[in-house]
Structures are given as C-alpha cells and as structure tokens.
Amino acid sequence: MEVGQLQRRLVDYTKSLLTEGILDDQFTQLQKLQDEGNPGFLVEVVSLFFEDSEKLLNDITRALDQQSVDFKMVDAHVHQLKGSSSSMGAQKLKNACVTFRSFCDEQSMEGCLKSLQLVKQEYYDVKNKVETLFKMEKQIVAAGGSVPKTE
Amino acid sequence: MASDTDYDSDGMRGNGDGGLSEGNGRRRKHPFMTWRNNLRALVVDNARTCRIMESGLLDAYGVEVEAVGTGEAAVELIASGETFDLIVLEMFLPFMSGPETARTIREMGISCKILGIAPMYCEKDAQEFLAAGIDEFLEKPFTPELFIPFLMEIDNQK
C-alpha cells in the first residue's frame, strides 16, 4: 500500500475512534505533543497508562475477591483509573469508571462485579484500538511517510 | 481517599519514565504559545501518566515545568527557594493530601495561583480544597482549554 493510502487509512481510523467515543479530544491534544523533539512521547506515555491501568484492574479484582469487601478501597482504585483514563482521552473507559463508582457508593457487590467486567472490556477495547493505531503509524513511517495530524 | 497503590509517589524530582519529559528543566523547542514572561509551573500528581500528560501539555504551551509525585516533595521544593507562577495540585495525594499541601504552601506565604485537580468533580471535595487555599477546582482531564485562560491571566499580571 502506498504512503498516501496508509495515511488516509490512519486518518479515517482515528476519526472512527473519535466518532465511536472510544477516544476523545484529549487524545488528539496528546498526539500534538509528539514532534521531532519528542517523537515517541505518545507511545511511551500510553504504554505507561496501560501498565498502570492493568495494575489498578488487578488491584480492583483482588479487592472485590475479599471475604469482606472494602468498597472505599475499590472506589479509590476506580477513582484513580477514571482520572488517568480521562487524562489519556479514553472516553468510554472513563465513563465506565464513573458508573462503577456509583455502585461502590451503594456498596453493591453485584453492581461492582458487573462494572468491573465492563471496565475491563472497555480497557481492552481501547488498548487494542490504540495499539492498532500505533501500528498504522509505524507502517507509514516505515514506508517513508509522515504521520498526519488529526484535525 | 488516597489510594494505597502509590504509582510513582516517591516524590523524587526528575523521575522521568523511560525518558519522557516531565518538564523538570527541559523545554520544548517550538511551543504552541509564547508568553511575555517566563512562566513556571509545578505539577503535583502521584498518578504518573496524569503527571506526565499534565507536564507535557504545559510544556507544549510554553511553560517551564517541574513535576513531583507527592505533596511533601512539592513543599520541599518550594522551601528550597524554587518559585512558581502556577501550581497544579491533585487532591487525592497519598500521605500529605492535596488540601494539606495547599494549606502548607499558603502558610509558607506563597500566593501564586494554585489549580486543584481531581478525577471527578464533587461539591464537597471542591469546598474542602478551596477552603485549604486553592484558587480553582478542576476536574481532569487537564486540557489547554482549561489552563490557557489562567496562563494568560498570570502572564498579564506579571
């Protein structure tokens, strides 16, 4: 595939992620921070986000698995995940965290378990899609092109 | 509500992750905005991805940034004589909370703009944080739309 086609495919893919609400404008703001002086900024910070998020998801899973669930602790973890998701522009994941927190407030075990499933789903979805996006960027660079900015 | 799982909350200055700039003295060559004055900001956030993104955005908009992961580190930095035009302070810090940090900074006689940030807006949290001495309470994400007006205000007043 020639560079122009690869670039158009990337632009369309990014637009679809924004339209579907998987990513929001915060992500496009972060994309702009990547330049010649900091070419790997977004890839690196997103990797850290994935690393931290998986740790939080494991912590939440473990906390909900306890005999006596500490809903305040679960809430604290979800709260932190909400903050980092919104900072990264992972909109659907952020929204899933908001719903999760309401079940923590109600101390609803059933609600929390269902929410955890949804949060994990949204997390893996955004992870897969952002990784696909980065692969597409790599292909463009490998083909000698430059990564187009999302408008 | 400080989380027991501290992500990079050692508070060490300059603890960049994998080479990522958290500010800490490094400046972007071509910022998106320039200012009449040299603007310096301190970012205090224990969540490392948030801290890096907040620092990265401020840096991109022409601000010299220092970033730390704890309230204690922020207080230590200010006590050492470092001055800032803006402090971005997360509410839910481990150990010394955001409100405690804000209170301590104000008691040190620091009058610069402090923006309190948190993952979610809550009226009770906002009241507590404002009473502790911050100037504004903002829900994350920390976006250019949110912080540019404050930078303009600070730049005009310098």
PDB file of C-alpha atoms in Angstrom:
ATOM      1  CA  MET A   1       0.000   0.000   0.000  1.00  0.00           C
ATOM      2  CA  GLU A   2       1.395   3.396  -0.905  1.00  0.00           C
ATOM      3  CA  VAL A   3       2.034   6.100   1.667  1.00  0.00           C
ATOM      4  CA  GLY A   4      -0.956   8.265   0.735  1.00  0.00           C
ATOM      5  CA  GLN A   5      -3.323   5.336   1.173  1.00  0.00           C
ATOM      6  CA  LEU A   6      -1.765   4.412   4.504  1.00  0.00           C
ATOM      7  CA  GLN A   7      -2.119   7.989   5.686  1.00  0.00           C
ATOM      8  CA  ARG A   8      -5.766   8.177   4.629  1.00  0.00           C
ATOM      9  CA  ARG A   9      -6.477   4.866   6.329  1.00  0.00           C
ATOM     10  CA  LEU A  10      -4.950   6.193   9.551  1.00  0.00           C
ATOM     11  CA  VAL A  11      -6.930   9.425   9.424  1.00  0.00           C
ATOM     12  CA  ASP A  12     -10.170   7.503   8.833  1.00  0.00           C
ATOM     13  CA  TYR A  13      -9.377   5.047  11.613  1.00  0.00           C
ATOM     14  CA  THR A  14      -8.594   7.817  14.104  1.00  0.00           C
ATOM     15  CA  LYS A  15     -11.794   9.646  13.136  1.00  0.00           C
ATOM     16  CA  SER A  16     -13.803   6.466  13.712  1.00  0.00           C
ATOM     17  CA  LEU A  17     -12.341   6.059  17.206  1.00  0.00           C
ATOM     18  CA  LEU A  18     -13.374   9.640  17.994  1.00  0.00           C
ATOM     19  CA  THR A  19     -16.849   9.209  16.488  1.00  0.00           C
ATOM     20  CA  GLU A  20     -17.448   5.979  18.411  1.00  0.00           C
ATOM     21  CA  GLY A  21     -16.435   7.735  21.616  1.00  0.00           C
ATOM     22  CA  ILE A  22     -13.576   5.353  22.320  1.00  0.00           C
ATOM     23  CA  LEU A  23     -11.215   8.315  22.307  1.00  0.00           C
ATOM     24  CA  ASP A  24     -11.966  11.978  22.785  1.00  0.00           C
ATOM     25  CA  ASP A  25     -10.310  15.303  22.083  1.00  0.00           C
ATOM     26  CA  GLN A  26      -7.845  14.842  24.955  1.00  0.00           C
ATOM     27  CA  PHE A  27      -6.150  12.117  22.902  1.00  0.00           C
ATOM     28  CA  THR A  28      -5.805  14.413  19.887  1.00  0.00           C
ATOM     29  CA  GLN A  29      -4.303  17.054  22.192  1.00  0.00           C
ATOM     30  CA  LEU A  30      -1.729  14.497  23.343  1.00  0.00           C
ATOM     31  CA  GLN A  31      -0.997  13.475  19.745  1.00  0.00           C
ATOM     32  CA  LYS A  32       0.039  17.068  19.065  1.00  0.00           C
ATOM     33  CA  LEU A  33       2.737  16.773  21.718  1.00  0.00           C
ATOM     34  CA  GLN A  34       4.633  14.375  19.523  1.00  0.00           C
ATOM     35  CA  ASP A  35       7.146  16.122  17.325  1.00  0.00           C
ATOM     36  CA  GLU A  36      10.731  15.765  16.093  1.00  0.00           C
ATOM     37  CA  GLY A  37      11.973  16.679  19.556  1.00  0.00           C
ATOM     38  CA  ASN A  38       9.757  14.108  21.240  1.00  0.00           C
ATOM     39  CA  PRO A  39       8.860  11.517  18.580  1.00  0.00           C
ATOM     40  CA  GLY A  40       7.894   8.696  20.924  1.00  0.00           C
ATOM     41  CA  PHE A  41       6.014  10.752  23.516  1.00  0.00           C
ATOM     42  CA  LEU A  42       2.528   9.390  22.966  1.00  0.00           C
ATOM     43  CA  VAL A  43       3.568   5.760  22.522  1.00  0.00           C
ATOM     44  CA  GLU A  44       5.620   5.919  25.712  1.00  0.00           C
ATOM     45  CA  VAL A  45       3.005   7.637  27.840  1.00  0.00           C
ATOM     46  CA  VAL A  46       0.279   5.331  26.569  1.00  0.00           C
ATOM     47  CA  SER A  47       2.451   2.314  27.468  1.00  0.00           C
ATOM     48  CA  LEU A  48       2.738   3.654  30.992  1.00  0.00           C
ATOM     49  CA  PHE A  49      -1.011   4.184  31.062  1.00  0.00           C
ATOM     50  CA  PHE A  50      -1.608   0.545  30.054  1.00  0.00           C
ATOM     51  CA  GLU A  51       0.876  -0.654  32.663  1.00  0.00           C
ATOM     52  CA  ASP A  52      -0.695   1.406  35.442  1.00  0.00           C
ATOM     53  CA  SER A  53      -4.232   0.531  34.378  1.00  0.00           C
ATOM     54  CA  GLU A  54      -3.578  -3.204  34.426  1.00  0.00           C
ATOM     55  CA  LYS A  55      -2.179  -2.902  37.912  1.00  0.00           C
ATOM     56  CA  LEU A  56      -5.276  -0.986  39.000  1.00  0.00           C
ATOM     57  CA  LEU A  57      -7.570  -3.568  37.403  1.00  0.00           C
ATOM     58  CA  ASN A  58      -5.728  -6.352  39.230  1.00  0.00           C
ATOM     59  CA  ASP A  59      -5.996  -4.410  42.490  1.00  0.00           C
ATOM     60  CA  ILE A  60      -9.733  -3.905  41.959  1.00  0.00           C
ATOM     61  CA  THR A  61     -10.254  -7.571  41.115  1.00  0.00           C
ATOM     62  CA  ARG A  62      -8.353  -8.625  44.223  1.00  0.00           C
ATOM     63  CA  ALA A  63     -10.239  -6.173  46.423  1.00  0.00           C
ATOM     64  CA  LEU A  64     -13.607  -7.476  45.186  1.00  0.00           C
ATOM     65  CA  ASP A  65     -12.466 -11.028  45.811  1.00  0.00           C
ATOM     66  CA  GLN A  66     -12.015 -10.484  49.535  1.00  0.00           C
ATOM     67  CA  GLN A  67     -14.315 -12.062  52.122  1.00  0.00           C
ATOM     68  CA  SER A  68     -15.180  -8.639  53.394  1.00  0.00           C
ATOM     69  CA  VAL A  69     -15.021  -6.150  50.547  1.00  0.00           C
ATOM     70  CA  ASP A  70     -13.602  -2.723  51.327  1.00  0.00           C
ATOM     71  CA  PHE A  71     -15.732  -0.649  48.939  1.00  0.00           C
ATOM     72  CA  LYS A  72     -13.813   2.517  49.829  1.00  0.00           C
ATOM     73  CA  MET A  73     -10.609   0.919  48.608  1.00  0.00           C
ATOM     74  CA  VAL A  74     -12.277  -0.330  45.440  1.00  0.00           C
ATOM     75  CA  ASP A  75     -13.630   3.179  44.889  1.00  0.00           C
ATOM     76  CA  ALA A  76     -10.183   4.713  45.385  1.00  0.00           C
ATOM     77  CA  HIS A  77      -8.721   2.475  42.675  1.00  0.00           C
ATOM     78  CA  VAL A  78     -11.599   3.152  40.281  1.00  0.00           C
ATOM     79  CA  HIS A  79     -11.289   6.869  41.014  1.00  0.00           C
ATOM     80  CA  GLN A  80      -7.634   6.777  40.048  1.00  0.00           C
ATOM     81  CA  LEU A  81      -8.384   4.801  36.883  1.00  0.00           C
ATOM     82  CA  LYS A  82     -11.042   7.340  35.977  1.00  0.00           C
ATOM     83  CA  GLY A  83      -8.509  10.139  36.347  1.00  0.00           C
ATOM     84  CA  SER A  84      -5.857   8.548  34.177  1.00  0.00           C
ATOM     85  CA  SER A  85      -8.400   7.407  31.539  1.00  0.00           C
ATOM     86  CA  SER A  86      -9.753  10.900  31.200  1.00  0.00           C
ATOM     87  CA  SER A  87      -6.219  12.328  31.047  1.00  0.00           C
ATOM     88  CA  MET A  88      -5.464   9.949  28.207  1.00  0.00           C
ATOM     89  CA  GLY A  89      -8.691  10.620  26.354  1.00  0.00           C
ATOM     90  CA  ALA A  90     -10.085   7.094  26.803  1.00  0.00           C
ATOM     91  CA  GLN A  91     -13.673   8.297  26.936  1.00  0.00           C
ATOM     92  CA  LYS A  92     -15.660   5.056  27.119  1.00  0.00           C
ATOM     93  CA  LEU A  93     -13.326   3.655  29.750  1.00  0.00           C
ATOM     94  CA  LYS A  94     -13.672   6.864  31.749  1.00  0.00           C
ATOM     95  CA  ASN A  95     -17.474   6.657  31.552  1.00  0.00           C
ATOM     96  CA  ALA A  96     -17.416   3.018  32.666  1.00  0.00           C
ATOM     97  CA  CYS A  97     -15.391   4.109  35.719  1.00  0.00           C
ATOM     98  CA  VAL A  98     -17.995   6.762  36.572  1.00  0.00           C
ATOM     99  CA  THR A  99     -20.742   4.117  36.581  1.00  0.00           C
ATOM    100  CA  PHE A 100     -18.545   1.780  38.616  1.00  0.00           C
ATOM    101  CA  ARG A 101     -18.065   4.439  41.295  1.00  0.00           C
ATOM    102  CA  SER A 102     -21.807   4.772  41.790  1.00  0.00           C
ATOM    103  CA  PHE A 103     -22.003   1.039  42.614  1.00  0.00           C
ATOM    104  CA  CYS A 104     -19.098   1.449  45.041  1.00  0.00           C
ATOM    105  CA  ASP A 105     -21.084   4.230  46.747  1.00  0.00           C
ATOM    106  CA  GLU A 106     -24.084   1.914  47.014  1.00  0.00           C
ATOM    107  CA  GLN A 107     -21.804  -0.909  48.198  1.00  0.00           C
ATOM    108  CA  SER A 108     -23.467  -3.118  45.609  1.00  0.00           C
ATOM    109  CA  MET A 109     -21.390  -6.246  45.054  1.00  0.00           C
ATOM    110  CA  GLU A 110     -23.403  -7.270  42.030  1.00  0.00           C
ATOM    111  CA  GLY A 111     -23.125  -3.811  40.518  1.00  0.00           C
ATOM    112  CA  CYS A 112     -19.400  -3.685  41.185  1.00  0.00           C
ATOM    113  CA  LEU A 113     -18.747  -7.067  39.606  1.00  0.00           C
ATOM    114  CA  LYS A 114     -20.760  -6.164  36.503  1.00  0.00           C
ATOM    115  CA  SER A 115     -18.986  -2.812  36.333  1.00  0.00           C
ATOM    116  CA  LEU A 116     -15.604  -4.458  36.632  1.00  0.00           C
ATOM    117  CA  GLN A 117     -16.435  -6.633  33.642  1.00  0.00           C
ATOM    118  CA  LEU A 118     -17.480  -3.596  31.651  1.00  0.00           C
ATOM    119  CA  VAL A 119     -14.415  -1.593  32.675  1.00  0.00           C
ATOM    120  CA  LYS A 120     -12.148  -4.485  31.658  1.00  0.00           C
ATOM    121  CA  GLN A 121     -13.985  -4.756  28.349  1.00  0.00           C
ATOM    122  CA  GLU A 122     -13.595  -1.052  27.648  1.00  0.00           C
ATOM    123  CA  TYR A 123      -9.958  -1.143  28.734  1.00  0.00           C
ATOM    124  CA  TYR A 124      -9.031  -3.996  26.403  1.00  0.00           C
ATOM    125  CA  ASP A 125     -11.015  -2.413  23.603  1.00  0.00           C
ATOM    126  CA  VAL A 126      -9.194   0.923  23.844  1.00  0.00           C
ATOM    127  CA  LYS A 127      -5.871  -0.868  24.288  1.00  0.00           C
ATOM    128  CA  ASN A 128      -6.361  -2.939  21.139  1.00  0.00           C
ATOM    129  CA  LYS A 129      -7.528   0.006  19.112  1.00  0.00           C
ATOM    130  CA  VAL A 130      -4.768   2.353  20.200  1.00  0.00           C
ATOM    131  CA  GLU A 131      -2.188  -0.367  19.535  1.00  0.00           C
ATOM    132  CA  THR A 132      -3.665  -0.765  16.049  1.00  0.00           C
ATOM    133  CA  LEU A 133      -3.420   2.983  15.563  1.00  0.00           C
ATOM    134  CA  PHE A 134       0.257   2.956  16.576  1.00  0.00           C
ATOM    135  CA  LYS A 135       0.936   0.026  14.207  1.00  0.00           C
ATOM    136  CA  MET A 136      -0.583   2.033  11.374  1.00  0.00           C
ATOM    137  CA  GLU A 137       1.646   4.994  12.251  1.00  0.00           C
ATOM    138  CA  LYS A 138       4.688   2.727  12.202  1.00  0.00           C
ATOM    139  CA  GLN A 139       3.742   1.425   8.763  1.00  0.00           C
ATOM    140  CA  ILE A 140       3.540   4.973   7.423  1.00  0.00           C
ATOM    141  CA  VAL A 141       6.943   5.867   8.827  1.00  0.00           C
ATOM    142  CA  ALA A 142       8.421   2.608   7.525  1.00  0.00           C
ATOM    143  CA  ALA A 143       7.065   3.458   4.078  1.00  0.00           C
ATOM    144  CA  GLY A 144       8.863   6.780   4.211  1.00  0.00           C
ATOM    145  CA  GLY A 145       5.856   8.960   5.018  1.00  0.00           C
ATOM    146  CA  SER A 146       4.966  11.190   7.936  1.00  0.00           C
ATOM    147  CA  VAL A 147       2.121  10.655  10.363  1.00  0.00           C
ATOM    148  CA  PRO A 148      -0.729  13.040   9.523  1.00  0.00           C
ATOM    149  CA  LYS A 149      -2.106  15.139  12.377  1.00  0.00           C
ATOM    150  CA  THR A 150      -5.706  14.591  13.426  1.00  0.00           C
ATOM    151  CA  GLU A 151      -7.678  17.807  12.865  1.00  0.00           C
TER     152      GLU A 151
ATOM    153  CA  MET B   1      -9.221   8.850  49.752  1.00  0.00           C
ATOM    154  CA  ALA B   2      -5.556   8.394  48.953  1.00  0.00           C
ATOM    155  CA  SER B   3      -5.003   5.146  47.148  1.00  0.00           C
ATOM    156  CA  ASP B   4      -2.841   2.553  48.825  1.00  0.00           C
ATOM    157  CA  THR B   5      -1.346   1.729  45.469  1.00  0.00           C
ATOM    158  CA  ASP B   6       1.063   4.541  45.031  1.00  0.00           C
ATOM    159  CA  TYR B   7       2.111   4.971  41.470  1.00  0.00           C
ATOM    160  CA  ASP B   8       5.423   6.667  41.374  1.00  0.00           C
ATOM    161  CA  SER B   9       4.731   8.594  44.525  1.00  0.00           C
ATOM    162  CA  ASP B  10       8.316   8.605  45.695  1.00  0.00           C
ATOM    163  CA  GLY B  11       8.179  12.313  45.006  1.00  0.00           C
ATOM    164  CA  MET B  12      11.585  12.373  43.524  1.00  0.00           C
ATOM    165  CA  ARG B  13      12.161  15.296  41.323  1.00  0.00           C
ATOM    166  CA  GLY B  14      13.051  14.473  37.787  1.00  0.00           C
ATOM    167  CA  ASN B  15      11.898  10.859  37.961  1.00  0.00           C
ATOM    168  CA  GLY B  16      11.106  10.691  34.313  1.00  0.00           C
ATOM    169  CA  ASP B  17       9.747   7.452  32.985  1.00  0.00           C
ATOM    170  CA  GLY B  18      11.513   5.875  30.052  1.00  0.00           C
ATOM    171  CA  GLY B  19      12.952   9.170  29.001  1.00  0.00           C
ATOM    172  CA  LEU B  20       9.640  11.013  28.980  1.00  0.00           C
ATOM    173  CA  SER B  21       9.958  14.643  29.869  1.00  0.00           C
ATOM    174  CA  GLU B  22       8.005  15.614  32.946  1.00  0.00           C
ATOM    175  CA  GLY B  23       9.304  19.081  32.455  1.00  0.00           C
ATOM    176  CA  ASN B  24      11.934  19.257  35.164  1.00  0.00           C
ATOM    177  CA  GLY B  25      14.046  21.766  33.317  1.00  0.00           C
ATOM    178  CA  ARG B  26      13.592  20.530  29.741  1.00  0.00           C
ATOM    179  CA  ARG B  27      11.939  22.963  27.326  1.00  0.00           C
ATOM    180  CA  ARG B  28      10.168  22.320  24.063  1.00  0.00           C
ATOM    181  CA  LYS B  29      11.826  23.944  21.054  1.00  0.00           C
ATOM    182  CA  HIS B  30       8.655  25.232  19.374  1.00  0.00           C
ATOM    183  CA  PRO B  31       5.891  25.726  21.928  1.00  0.00           C
ATOM    184  CA  PHE B  32       2.331  26.274  20.722  1.00  0.00           C
ATOM    185  CA  MET B  33       2.162  29.572  22.597  1.00  0.00           C
ATOM    186  CA  THR B  34       4.673  32.120  23.793  1.00  0.00           C
ATOM    187  CA  TRP B  35       4.335  34.492  26.681  1.00  0.00           C
ATOM    188  CA  ARG B  36       5.633  37.943  27.563  1.00  0.00           C
ATOM    189  CA  ASN B  37       7.128  36.497  30.708  1.00  0.00           C
ATOM    190  CA  ASN B  38       8.863  33.279  31.585  1.00  0.00           C
ATOM    191  CA  LEU B  39       6.136  31.182  33.202  1.00  0.00           C
ATOM    192  CA  ARG B  40       6.998  28.381  35.612  1.00  0.00           C
ATOM    193  CA  ALA B  41       4.606  25.729  36.821  1.00  0.00           C
ATOM    194  CA  LEU B  42       4.794  22.978  39.420  1.00  0.00           C
ATOM    195  CA  VAL B  43       2.716  19.867  38.765  1.00  0.00           C
ATOM    196  CA  VAL B  44       1.947  17.736  41.817  1.00  0.00           C
ATOM    197  CA  ASP B  45       0.242  14.454  40.909  1.00  0.00           C
ATOM    198  CA  ASN B  46       1.004  10.961  42.185  1.00  0.00           C
ATOM    199  CA  ALA B  47      -0.566   9.275  39.122  1.00  0.00           C
ATOM    200  CA  ARG B  48       2.408   9.144  36.807  1.00  0.00           C
ATOM    201  CA  THR B  49       0.561   9.061  33.492  1.00  0.00           C
ATOM    202  CA  CYS B  50      -1.506  12.073  34.577  1.00  0.00           C
ATOM    203  CA  ARG B  51       1.619  13.845  35.802  1.00  0.00           C
ATOM    204  CA  ILE B  52       3.423  13.243  32.528  1.00  0.00           C
ATOM    205  CA  MET B  53       0.465  14.364  30.427  1.00  0.00           C
ATOM    206  CA  GLU B  54      -0.164  17.464  32.528  1.00  0.00           C
ATOM    207  CA  SER B  55       3.525  18.395  32.362  1.00  0.00           C
ATOM    208  CA  GLY B  56       3.704  17.623  28.648  1.00  0.00           C
ATOM    209  CA  LEU B  57       0.735  19.842  27.868  1.00  0.00           C
ATOM    210  CA  LEU B  58       2.022  22.780  29.909  1.00  0.00           C
ATOM    211  CA  ASP B  59       5.443  22.396  28.318  1.00  0.00           C
ATOM    212  CA  ALA B  60       3.871  22.343  24.863  1.00  0.00           C
ATOM    213  CA  TYR B  61       2.196  25.653  25.665  1.00  0.00           C
ATOM    214  CA  GLY B  62       5.426  27.364  26.583  1.00  0.00           C
ATOM    215  CA  VAL B  63       5.562  26.833  30.342  1.00  0.00           C
ATOM    216  CA  GLU B  64       8.660  25.709  32.195  1.00  0.00           C
ATOM    217  CA  VAL B  65       7.518  22.740  34.281  1.00  0.00           C
ATOM    218  CA  GLU B  66       8.682  20.907  37.359  1.00  0.00           C
ATOM    219  CA  ALA B  67       6.757  17.776  38.315  1.00  0.00           C
ATOM    220  CA  VAL B  68       6.667  15.810  41.553  1.00  0.00           C
ATOM    221  CA  GLY B  69       4.578  12.937  42.848  1.00  0.00           C
ATOM    222  CA  THR B  70       3.849  13.941  46.445  1.00  0.00           C
ATOM    223  CA  GLY B  71       2.764  16.927  48.475  1.00  0.00           C
ATOM    224  CA  GLU B  72       5.883  16.532  50.618  1.00  0.00           C
ATOM    225  CA  ALA B  73       8.125  16.856  47.568  1.00  0.00           C
ATOM    226  CA  ALA B  74       6.234  19.962  46.461  1.00  0.00           C
ATOM    227  CA  VAL B  75       6.630  21.599  49.854  1.00  0.00           C
ATOM    228  CA  GLU B  76      10.316  20.681  49.953  1.00  0.00           C
ATOM    229  CA  LEU B  77      10.869  22.174  46.513  1.00  0.00           C
ATOM    230  CA  ILE B  78       9.188  25.428  47.461  1.00  0.00           C
ATOM    231  CA  ALA B  79      11.013  25.542  50.802  1.00  0.00           C
ATOM    232  CA  SER B  80      14.304  25.211  48.914  1.00  0.00           C
ATOM    233  CA  GLY B  81      13.580  28.534  47.235  1.00  0.00           C
ATOM    234  CA  GLU B  82      12.048  27.464  43.939  1.00  0.00           C
ATOM    235  CA  THR B  83       9.355  29.855  42.764  1.00  0.00           C
ATOM    236  CA  PHE B  84       6.411  29.142  40.536  1.00  0.00           C
ATOM    237  CA  ASP B  85       3.724  31.165  38.823  1.00  0.00           C
ATOM    238  CA  LEU B  86       1.294  28.271  38.843  1.00  0.00           C
ATOM    239  CA  ILE B  87       0.850  25.120  40.885  1.00  0.00           C
ATOM    240  CA  VAL B  88      -1.302  22.267  39.584  1.00  0.00           C
ATOM    241  CA  LEU B  89      -2.204  20.149  42.591  1.00  0.00           C
ATOM    242  CA  GLU B  90      -4.018  16.813  42.642  1.00  0.00           C
ATOM    243  CA  MET B  91      -6.467  16.450  45.527  1.00  0.00           C
ATOM    244  CA  PHE B  92      -6.007  12.755  46.275  1.00  0.00           C
ATOM    245  CA  LEU B  93      -2.321  12.542  47.016  1.00  0.00           C
ATOM    246  CA  PRO B  94      -1.028   9.805  49.316  1.00  0.00           C
ATOM    247  CA  PHE B  95       0.310  10.765  52.769  1.00  0.00           C
ATOM    248  CA  MET B  96       0.098  14.600  52.608  1.00  0.00           C
ATOM    249  CA  SER B  97      -3.187  15.171  50.774  1.00  0.00           C
ATOM    250  CA  GLY B  98      -3.841  17.886  48.220  1.00  0.00           C
ATOM    251  CA  PRO B  99      -5.693  20.103  50.729  1.00  0.00           C
ATOM    252  CA  GLU B 100      -2.935  19.616  53.332  1.00  0.00           C
ATOM    253  CA  THR B 101      -0.346  20.501  50.720  1.00  0.00           C
ATOM    254  CA  ALA B 102      -2.263  23.608  49.650  1.00  0.00           C
ATOM    255  CA  ARG B 103      -2.642  24.711  53.275  1.00  0.00           C
ATOM    256  CA  THR B 104       1.075  24.240  53.944  1.00  0.00           C
ATOM    257  CA  ILE B 105       2.061  26.124  50.791  1.00  0.00           C
ATOM    258  CA  ARG B 106      -0.188  29.048  51.714  1.00  0.00           C
ATOM    259  CA  GLU B 107       1.187  29.070  55.265  1.00  0.00           C
ATOM    260  CA  MET B 108       4.645  29.428  53.711  1.00  0.00           C
ATOM    261  CA  GLY B 109       3.454  32.735  52.272  1.00  0.00           C
ATOM    262  CA  ILE B 110       3.144  31.522  48.680  1.00  0.00           C
ATOM    263  CA  SER B 111       0.460  33.475  46.878  1.00  0.00           C
ATOM    264  CA  CYS B 112       0.731  32.144  43.326  1.00  0.00           C
ATOM    265  CA  LYS B 113      -2.247  30.616  41.509  1.00  0.00           C
ATOM    266  CA  ILE B 114      -2.997  27.072  42.652  1.00  0.00           C
ATOM    267  CA  LEU B 115      -5.287  24.947  40.493  1.00  0.00           C
ATOM    268  CA  GLY B 116      -6.663  21.951  42.327  1.00  0.00           C
ATOM    269  CA  ILE B 117      -7.440  18.950  40.136  1.00  0.00           C
ATOM    270  CA  ALA B 118      -9.240  15.683  40.792  1.00  0.00           C
ATOM    271  CA  PRO B 119     -10.513  12.732  38.768  1.00  0.00           C
ATOM    272  CA  MET B 120     -14.125  13.732  39.398  1.00  0.00           C
ATOM    273  CA  TYR B 121     -15.895  16.898  40.403  1.00  0.00           C
ATOM    274  CA  CYS B 122     -17.572  16.690  43.775  1.00  0.00           C
ATOM    275  CA  GLU B 123     -19.017  19.715  45.549  1.00  0.00           C
ATOM    276  CA  LYS B 124     -17.822  18.538  48.970  1.00  0.00           C
ATOM    277  CA  ASP B 125     -14.266  17.991  47.688  1.00  0.00           C
ATOM    278  CA  ALA B 126     -14.283  21.361  45.933  1.00  0.00           C
ATOM    279  CA  GLN B 127     -15.349  23.154  49.129  1.00  0.00           C
ATOM    280  CA  GLU B 128     -12.659  21.397  51.143  1.00  0.00           C
ATOM    281  CA  PHE B 129      -9.944  22.095  48.604  1.00  0.00           C
ATOM    282  CA  LEU B 130     -10.928  25.745  48.109  1.00  0.00           C
ATOM    283  CA  ALA B 131     -11.037  26.269  51.882  1.00  0.00           C
ATOM    284  CA  ALA B 132      -7.476  24.906  52.003  1.00  0.00           C
ATOM    285  CA  GLY B 133      -6.282  27.664  49.713  1.00  0.00           C
ATOM    286  CA  ILE B 134      -6.540  26.684  46.066  1.00  0.00           C
ATOM    287  CA  ASP B 135      -7.913  29.196  43.593  1.00  0.00           C
ATOM    288  CA  GLU B 136      -9.909  26.891  41.334  1.00  0.00           C
ATOM    289  CA  PHE B 137     -11.076  23.282  41.451  1.00  0.00           C
ATOM    290  CA  LEU B 138     -10.972  21.454  38.115  1.00  0.00           C
ATOM    291  CA  GLU B 139     -11.993  18.005  37.013  1.00  0.00           C
ATOM    292  CA  LYS B 140      -9.446  16.052  34.969  1.00  0.00           C
ATOM    293  CA  PRO B 141      -8.518  15.969  32.147  1.00  0.00           C
ATOM    294  CA  PHE B 142      -6.270  18.976  32.421  1.00  0.00           C
ATOM    295  CA  THR B 143      -6.821  20.443  28.969  1.00  0.00           C
ATOM    296  CA  PRO B 144      -5.431  23.507  27.191  1.00  0.00           C
ATOM    297  CA  GLU B 145      -8.957  24.978  27.155  1.00  0.00           C
ATOM    298  CA  LEU B 146      -8.881  24.860  30.950  1.00  0.00           C
ATOM    299  CA  PHE B 147      -5.391  26.134  31.644  1.00  0.00           C
ATOM    300  CA  ILE B 148      -4.713  28.687  28.890  1.00  0.00           C
ATOM    301  CA  PRO B 149      -7.002  31.354  30.416  1.00  0.00           C
ATOM    302  CA  PHE B 150      -5.143  31.020  33.720  1.00  0.00           C
ATOM    303  CA  LEU B 151      -1.782  31.323  31.982  1.00  0.00           C
ATOM    304  CA  MET B 152      -2.971  34.455  30.180  1.00  0.00           C
ATOM    305  CA  GLU B 153      -4.141  35.950  33.454  1.00  0.00           C
ATOM    306  CA  ILE B 154      -0.846  35.159  35.140  1.00  0.00           C
ATOM    307  CA  ASP B 155       1.184  36.491  32.222  1.00  0.00           C
ATOM    308  CA  ASN B 156      -0.797  39.738  32.160  1.00  0.00           C
ATOM    309  CA  GLN B 157      -0.356  40.279  35.883  1.00  0.00           C
ATOM    310  CA  LYS B 158       3.415  39.710  35.965  1.00  0.00           C
TER     311      LYS B 158
END
